[in-house]
mmCIF file of C-alpha atoms in Angstrom:
data_model
loop_
_atom_site.group_PDB
_atom_site.id
_atom_site.type_symbol
_atom_site.label_atom_id
_atom_site.label_comp_id
_atom_site.label_asym_id
_atom_site.label_seq_id
_atom_site.Cartn_x
_atom_site.Cartn_y
_atom_site.Cartn_z
ATOM 1 C CA THR A 1 0.050 0.048 -0.052
ATOM 2 C CA HIS A 2 1.194 3.401 -1.110
ATOM 3 C CA THR A 3 0.894 6.421 1.459
ATOM 4 C CA LEU A 4 1.653 10.222 0.626
ATOM 5 C CA THR A 5 4.208 11.486 2.911
ATOM 6 C CA ILE A 6 5.620 14.837 3.339
ATOM 7 C CA ASP A 7 9.238 15.192 5.075
ATOM 8 C CA ASP A 8 8.721 11.552 5.522
ATOM 9 C CA GLU A 9 5.843 12.151 7.731
ATOM 10 C CA PRO A 10 2.496 10.212 6.649
ATOM 11 C CA VAL A 11 -0.492 12.607 5.509
ATOM 12 C CA SER A 12 -4.284 11.880 6.418
ATOM 13 C CA ASP A 13 -6.677 11.925 4.026
ATOM 14 C CA THR A 14 -8.352 14.787 6.234
ATOM 15 C CA ASP A 15 -5.126 16.976 5.328
ATOM 16 C CA LEU A 16 -5.521 16.807 1.455
ATOM 17 C CA SER A 17 -6.835 19.119 -1.043
ATOM 18 C CA SER A 18 -9.026 17.793 -3.794
ATOM 19 C CA ILE A 19 -5.734 17.586 -6.140
ATOM 20 C CA GLY A 20 -4.265 15.689 -3.210
ATOM 21 C CA ASP A 21 -7.123 13.289 -2.757
ATOM 22 C CA ARG A 22 -6.602 12.557 -6.656
ATOM 23 C CA VAL A 23 -2.825 11.986 -6.252
ATOM 24 C CA GLN A 24 -3.744 9.529 -3.322
ATOM 25 C CA ASN A 25 -6.354 7.440 -5.538
ATOM 26 C CA ALA A 26 -3.887 7.289 -8.261
ATOM 27 C CA LEU A 27 -1.426 5.685 -5.917
ATOM 28 C CA HIS A 28 -3.642 2.815 -5.431
ATOM 29 C CA THR A 29 -4.767 2.465 -8.886
ATOM 30 C CA SER A 30 -2.722 0.763 -11.628
ATOM 31 C CA LEU A 31 -2.132 2.182 -14.861
ATOM 32 C CA GLU A 32 -1.528 0.373 -18.023
ATOM 33 C CA LEU A 33 0.563 2.284 -20.517
ATOM 34 C CA PRO A 34 0.014 1.589 -24.360
ATOM 35 C CA HIS A 35 2.396 -0.344 -26.574
ATOM 36 C CA PRO A 36 1.618 1.234 -29.833
ATOM 37 C CA ASP A 37 2.776 -0.607 -33.220
ATOM 38 C CA ASP A 38 3.201 3.284 -34.950
ATOM 39 C CA LEU A 39 6.261 4.841 -33.254
ATOM 40 C CA ARG A 40 4.300 8.119 -33.644
ATOM 41 C CA SER A 41 1.458 7.075 -31.383
ATOM 42 C CA PRO A 42 2.000 7.883 -27.561
ATOM 43 C CA ASP A 43 3.512 5.317 -25.346
ATOM 44 C CA PHE A 44 2.162 7.386 -22.264
ATOM 45 C CA SER A 45 -1.347 8.224 -21.250
ATOM 46 C CA CYS A 46 -3.188 11.512 -22.102
ATOM 47 C CA ALA A 47 -4.719 11.199 -18.677
ATOM 48 C CA LEU A 48 -1.149 12.036 -17.184
ATOM 49 C CA LEU A 49 0.462 14.399 -20.135
ATOM 50 C CA PRO A 50 -0.839 17.202 -21.720
ATOM 51 C CA CYS A 51 -2.084 16.189 -25.293
ATOM 52 C CA VAL A 52 -3.707 17.918 -28.001
ATOM 53 C CA ALA A 53 -5.617 16.403 -31.184
ATOM 54 C CA LEU A 54 -5.171 18.494 -34.452
ATOM 55 C CA THR A 55 -8.010 17.727 -36.838
ATOM 56 C CA TYR A 56 -8.902 18.543 -40.353
ATOM 57 C CA ASP A 57 -12.489 18.718 -41.768
ATOM 58 C CA ASP A 58 -14.138 18.847 -45.298
ATOM 59 C CA GLY A 59 -11.402 16.731 -46.891
ATOM 60 C CA PRO A 60 -10.169 15.132 -48.908
ATOM 61 C CA GLY A 61 -9.132 18.559 -50.306
ATOM 62 C CA GLU A 62 -6.862 19.265 -53.191
ATOM 63 C CA ALA A 63 -3.983 16.891 -53.467
ATOM 64 C CA LYS A 64 -1.239 19.718 -53.276
ATOM 65 C CA SER A 65 -2.731 20.781 -50.120
ATOM 66 C CA GLU A 66 -3.109 17.669 -48.503
ATOM 67 C CA ARG A 67 0.411 16.527 -49.489
ATOM 68 C CA THR A 68 1.566 19.816 -47.691
ATOM 69 C CA ILE A 69 -0.034 18.535 -44.619
ATOM 70 C CA LEU A 70 1.200 15.174 -44.591
ATOM 71 C CA ASP A 71 4.533 15.818 -45.307
ATOM 72 C CA ALA A 72 4.666 18.376 -42.377
ATOM 73 C CA ALA A 73 2.930 15.894 -40.263
ATOM 74 C CA ASP A 74 5.751 13.236 -41.202
ATOM 75 C CA GLU A 75 8.277 16.173 -40.538
ATOM 76 C CA ALA A 76 7.015 16.428 -37.077
ATOM 77 C CA ASN A 77 6.683 12.865 -36.635
ATOM 78 C CA ILE A 78 3.066 13.221 -35.520
ATOM 79 C CA ARG A 79 -0.474 11.793 -36.417
ATOM 80 C CA VAL A 80 -3.701 14.187 -37.056
ATOM 81 C CA THR A 81 -7.269 13.165 -37.347
ATOM 82 C CA TYR A 82 -9.253 13.490 -40.550
ATOM 83 C CA PHE A 83 -13.054 13.988 -40.674
ATOM 84 C CA LEU A 84 -13.948 13.374 -44.411
ATOM 85 C CA LEU A 85 -16.664 13.999 -46.281
ATOM 86 C CA GLY A 86 -18.425 11.250 -48.339
ATOM 87 C CA LYS A 87 -19.022 13.127 -51.367
ATOM 88 C CA ASN A 88 -15.190 14.375 -51.475
ATOM 89 C CA THR A 89 -13.945 10.742 -50.617
ATOM 90 C CA ASP A 90 -15.726 9.501 -53.674
ATOM 91 C CA SER A 91 -14.482 12.176 -55.960
ATOM 92 C CA SER A 92 -10.894 11.733 -54.664
ATOM 93 C CA PRO A 93 -10.643 8.407 -53.506
ATOM 94 C CA GLU A 94 -6.398 8.323 -54.094
ATOM 95 C CA VAL A 95 -6.198 11.419 -52.016
ATOM 96 C CA ALA A 96 -8.186 9.626 -49.091
ATOM 97 C CA GLU A 97 -6.061 6.697 -49.678
ATOM 98 C CA ARG A 98 -2.726 8.654 -49.676
ATOM 99 C CA ILE A 99 -4.182 10.148 -46.021
ATOM 100 C CA ILE A 100 -4.952 6.536 -44.753
ATOM 101 C CA ALA A 101 -1.482 5.053 -46.111
ATOM 102 C CA ALA A 102 0.358 7.601 -44.073
ATOM 103 C CA GLY A 103 -1.348 6.379 -40.844
ATOM 104 C CA HIS A 104 -3.503 8.993 -39.933
ATOM 105 C CA GLU A 105 -6.901 8.744 -38.180
ATOM 106 C CA VAL A 106 -9.985 9.207 -40.567
ATOM 107 C CA ASP A 107 -13.462 9.837 -39.254
ATOM 108 C CA ASN A 108 -17.133 10.630 -40.683
ATOM 109 C CA HIS A 109 -18.119 13.939 -41.363
ATOM 110 C CA THR A 110 -21.499 13.091 -43.088
ATOM 111 C CA PHE A 111 -21.651 12.852 -46.881
ATOM 112 C CA SER A 112 -22.917 16.004 -47.788
ATOM 113 C CA HIS A 113 -21.976 18.554 -44.692
ATOM 114 C CA VAL A 114 -25.633 18.182 -43.530
ATOM 115 C CA ARG A 115 -26.747 20.419 -40.363
ATOM 116 C CA MET A 116 -27.862 17.230 -38.210
ATOM 117 C CA ASP A 117 -30.043 19.823 -35.998
ATOM 118 C CA THR A 118 -32.426 20.780 -39.039
ATOM 119 C CA THR A 119 -32.025 17.304 -40.991
ATOM 120 C CA ALA A 120 -34.437 14.492 -40.889
ATOM 121 C CA SER A 121 -33.592 11.595 -38.828
ATOM 122 C CA ALA A 122 -33.759 9.006 -41.802
ATOM 123 C CA LYS A 123 -31.561 11.658 -43.742
ATOM 124 C CA ILE A 124 -28.876 11.599 -40.919
ATOM 125 C CA ARG A 125 -28.714 7.908 -41.026
ATOM 126 C CA LYS A 126 -28.271 7.858 -44.763
ATOM 127 C CA GLU A 127 -25.536 10.439 -44.812
ATOM 128 C CA ILE A 128 -23.851 8.475 -41.844
ATOM 129 C CA GLY A 129 -23.976 5.411 -43.429
ATOM 130 C CA ARG A 130 -23.038 6.344 -47.170
ATOM 131 C CA THR A 131 -20.079 8.087 -45.650
ATOM 132 C CA ASP A 132 -19.058 4.997 -43.636
ATOM 133 C CA LYS A 133 -19.164 2.831 -47.160
ATOM 134 C CA SER A 134 -17.295 5.585 -48.873
ATOM 135 C CA LEU A 135 -14.496 5.446 -46.024
ATOM 136 C CA GLN A 136 -14.316 1.565 -45.879
ATOM 137 C CA SER A 137 -14.041 1.398 -49.849
ATOM 138 C CA VAL A 138 -10.420 3.533 -49.405
ATOM 139 C CA GLY A 139 -9.352 1.257 -46.776
ATOM 140 C CA VAL A 140 -10.729 2.725 -43.198
ATOM 141 C CA LYS A 141 -11.091 -0.386 -40.953
ATOM 142 C CA ASP A 142 -12.044 0.938 -37.824
ATOM 143 C CA GLU A 143 -15.506 2.114 -37.133
ATOM 144 C CA PRO A 144 -15.411 5.819 -37.631
ATOM 145 C CA LEU A 145 -16.124 8.379 -35.265
ATOM 146 C CA VAL A 146 -18.563 11.255 -36.291
ATOM 147 C CA ARG A 147 -18.212 15.173 -36.184
ATOM 148 C CA PRO A 148 -21.251 16.940 -36.988
ATOM 149 C CA PRO A 149 -20.838 19.812 -39.684
ATOM 150 C CA TYR A 150 -21.169 23.307 -37.777
ATOM 151 C CA GLY A 151 -20.751 21.103 -34.281
ATOM 152 C CA ALA A 152 -24.849 21.240 -34.718
ATOM 153 C CA LEU A 153 -26.688 18.860 -32.664
ATOM 154 C CA ASP A 154 -29.750 18.528 -30.527
ATOM 155 C CA LYS A 155 -31.438 16.050 -28.398
ATOM 156 C CA ARG A 156 -32.815 13.868 -31.232
ATOM 157 C CA ALA A 157 -30.059 14.369 -33.498
ATOM 158 C CA SER A 158 -27.448 12.781 -30.739
ATOM 159 C CA HIS A 159 -29.998 9.876 -30.239
ATOM 160 C CA VAL A 160 -30.247 9.415 -34.075
ATOM 161 C CA LEU A 161 -26.392 9.472 -34.553
ATOM 162 C CA GLY A 162 -25.962 6.085 -32.431
ATOM 163 C CA GLY A 163 -22.778 6.977 -31.005
ATOM 164 C CA PRO A 164 -20.554 9.923 -29.648
ATOM 165 C CA ALA A 165 -19.953 13.406 -31.526
ATOM 166 C CA ILE A 166 -16.605 14.606 -31.484
ATOM 167 C CA ILE A 167 -16.823 18.404 -31.246
ATOM 168 C CA TRP A 168 -13.942 20.940 -30.566
ATOM 169 C CA ASP A 169 -12.782 23.436 -28.223
ATOM 170 C CA VAL A 170 -10.470 25.585 -30.311
ATOM 171 C CA ASP A 171 -11.933 26.947 -33.621
ATOM 172 C CA THR A 172 -9.208 28.175 -35.852
ATOM 173 C CA GLY A 173 -11.693 30.170 -37.789
ATOM 174 C CA ASP A 174 -9.623 29.173 -40.976
ATOM 175 C CA TRP A 175 -12.841 28.495 -42.796
ATOM 176 C CA GLN A 176 -13.759 31.940 -42.536
ATOM 177 C CA HIS A 177 -10.561 34.074 -42.610
ATOM 178 C CA ARG A 178 -8.523 31.879 -45.137
ATOM 179 C CA ASP A 179 -5.398 33.457 -43.273
ATOM 180 C CA THR A 180 -2.435 31.593 -42.776
ATOM 181 C CA LYS A 181 -1.104 33.905 -40.050
ATOM 182 C CA LYS A 182 -4.355 33.762 -38.131
ATOM 183 C CA THR A 183 -4.526 30.325 -38.132
ATOM 184 C CA ILE A 184 -1.059 29.777 -36.501
ATOM 185 C CA ARG A 185 -1.853 32.866 -33.964
ATOM 186 C CA ARG A 186 -5.079 31.010 -32.848
ATOM 187 C CA VAL A 187 -3.426 27.568 -32.366
ATOM 188 C CA GLN A 188 -0.615 29.442 -30.102
ATOM 189 C CA SER A 189 -2.985 31.605 -28.417
ATOM 190 C CA GLN A 190 -5.825 29.139 -27.705
ATOM 191 C CA THR A 191 -4.772 25.503 -27.497
ATOM 192 C CA LYS A 192 -4.526 23.921 -23.833
ATOM 193 C CA PRO A 193 -3.984 20.431 -22.545
ATOM 194 C CA GLY A 194 -6.755 18.417 -23.772
ATOM 195 C CA SER A 195 -7.810 20.449 -26.929
ATOM 196 C CA ILE A 196 -8.923 19.371 -30.143
ATOM 197 C CA VAL A 197 -8.530 21.721 -32.727
ATOM 198 C CA LEU A 198 -10.688 22.393 -35.751
ATOM 199 C CA MET A 199 -8.940 23.264 -38.998
ATOM 200 C CA HIS A 200 -10.248 22.574 -42.684
ATOM 201 C CA SER A 201 -7.923 20.701 -45.186
ATOM 202 C CA ILE A 202 -9.748 22.067 -48.238
ATOM 203 C CA HIS A 203 -8.134 25.391 -47.750
ATOM 204 C CA PRO A 204 -4.636 25.862 -49.202
ATOM 205 C CA SER A 205 -4.037 28.847 -46.559
ATOM 206 C CA THR A 206 -4.690 26.082 -43.511
ATOM 207 C CA ALA A 207 -2.313 23.749 -45.504
ATOM 208 C CA LYS A 208 0.444 26.054 -45.677
ATOM 209 C CA ALA A 209 -0.037 26.569 -41.974
ATOM 210 C CA ALA A 210 0.593 23.177 -40.843
ATOM 211 C CA PRO A 211 4.300 23.131 -40.156
ATOM 212 C CA ALA A 212 4.124 26.466 -38.246
ATOM 213 C CA VAL A 213 1.165 24.937 -36.481
ATOM 214 C CA PHE A 214 2.667 21.735 -35.437
ATOM 215 C CA SER A 215 5.857 23.434 -34.258
ATOM 216 C CA ALA A 216 3.415 25.782 -32.235
ATOM 217 C CA VAL A 217 1.864 22.759 -30.313
ATOM 218 C CA ALA A 218 5.244 21.368 -29.541
ATOM 219 C CA ASP A 219 6.713 24.723 -28.501
ATOM 220 C CA LYS A 220 3.844 25.001 -26.059
ATOM 221 C CA GLY A 221 4.848 21.313 -24.384
ATOM 222 C CA LEU A 222 1.689 19.650 -25.826
ATOM 223 C CA TYR A 223 1.824 16.179 -27.602
ATOM 224 C CA ALA A 224 -0.170 15.887 -30.724
ATOM 225 C CA VAL A 225 -2.225 12.567 -31.311
ATOM 226 C CA THR A 226 -4.979 11.377 -32.539
ATOM 227 C CA VAL A 227 -8.617 11.856 -31.406
ATOM 228 C CA ARG A 228 -8.840 8.136 -30.259
ATOM 229 C CA GLU A 229 -5.362 8.486 -28.607
ATOM 230 C CA LEU A 230 -6.933 11.633 -26.773
ATOM 231 C CA PHE A 231 -9.651 9.828 -25.338
ATOM 232 C CA SER A 232 -7.865 6.343 -24.671
ATOM 233 C CA GLY A 233 -8.841 4.870 -21.532
ATOM 234 C CA ILE A 234 -12.200 6.969 -21.523
ATOM 235 C CA GLU A 235 -15.750 5.308 -22.757
ATOM 236 C CA LEU A 236 -17.021 7.617 -25.311
ATOM 237 C CA LYS A 237 -20.802 7.470 -24.561
ATOM 238 C CA GLN A 238 -23.764 7.165 -27.335
ATOM 239 C CA GLY A 239 -25.352 10.705 -27.144
ATOM 240 C CA GLY A 240 -22.301 12.432 -25.830
ATOM 241 C CA SER A 241 -20.772 15.510 -27.307
ATOM 242 C CA TYR A 242 -16.727 15.576 -26.474
ATOM 243 C CA PHE A 243 -15.223 19.100 -26.810
ATOM 244 C CA CYS A 244 -11.915 18.240 -25.434
ATOM 245 C CA ARG A 245 -10.167 16.034 -22.345
ATOM 246 C CA GLY A 246 -9.420 17.825 -19.669
ATOM 247 C CA TYR A 247 -5.561 17.510 -18.127
ATOM 248 C CA SER A 248 -5.692 14.520 -15.975
ATOM 249 C CA ASP A 249 -8.578 12.169 -16.131
ATOM 250 C CA GLU A 250 -11.231 14.826 -16.189
ATOM 251 C CA LEU A 251 -13.194 15.502 -19.468
ATOM 252 C CA CYS A 252 -13.808 19.229 -20.295
ATOM 253 C CA SER A 253 -16.764 20.688 -22.380
ATOM 254 C CA ASN A 254 -17.746 24.046 -23.720
ATOM 255 C CA PRO A 255 -21.561 24.354 -22.942
ATOM 256 C CA GLU A 256 -21.284 27.877 -24.796
ATOM 257 C CA HIS A 257 -20.744 26.454 -28.012
ATOM 258 C CA PRO A 258 -23.268 28.626 -30.018
ATOM 259 C CA ALA A 259 -24.734 25.395 -32.092
ATOM 260 C CA VAL A 260 -25.233 22.805 -29.188
ATOM 261 C CA MET A 261 -28.779 22.835 -28.275
ATOM 262 C CA LYS A 262 -29.951 21.994 -24.679
ATOM 263 C CA ASN A 263 -33.483 21.143 -25.391
#
């Protein structure tokens, strides 16, 4: 049995702060660290070290832009997460295959970028199912996670989704300003331990920012991982919306997200 001590004197539970309680509990909990096949995957737990998931929506984009991101990720020795549209996957399967061959995580962003909170349930199921088939056709083996376009969900759509929704807590705004320097600055200023960063690989300005974005994350002492790696050890529940992972073992959320419905 392990007991916390200060100056070799045991500390009683009544002397502990809330953080101290968590440390005390951790001393009695075994921790199984991952043993990744891919050397870019973490051999540590994101419950212990500050991780961040860099994500790209709406692709596959133009081959040149995607190549810029893939080359930068390879140079930085990291993996990112792509939430691909089914229609773009079908129109550019060779680009999607290149992303998968490079070892990055690939997930579902619907087929045609519909707002789930204003789309009929049957249509949502069709959008998700059709995209799953598109992703499988280019080599995706794991059941894809889903990111709702615009982060827009209500309770009905969350139920129809049939699984967790992956949102974000850092919106670079790249889709709006199309400015490489602004994208980099937002990552530098807003990213924190546990963040999920939203970017879009269809914009050349975003692709151009990739080398500096990856460096900025490393310079902040953050470990870039995929979404699945970020949440490793946590059960993602059906109907849950996940904005980030809190440092240590707590989940964080962003209840003020403008598109998240509470009713």
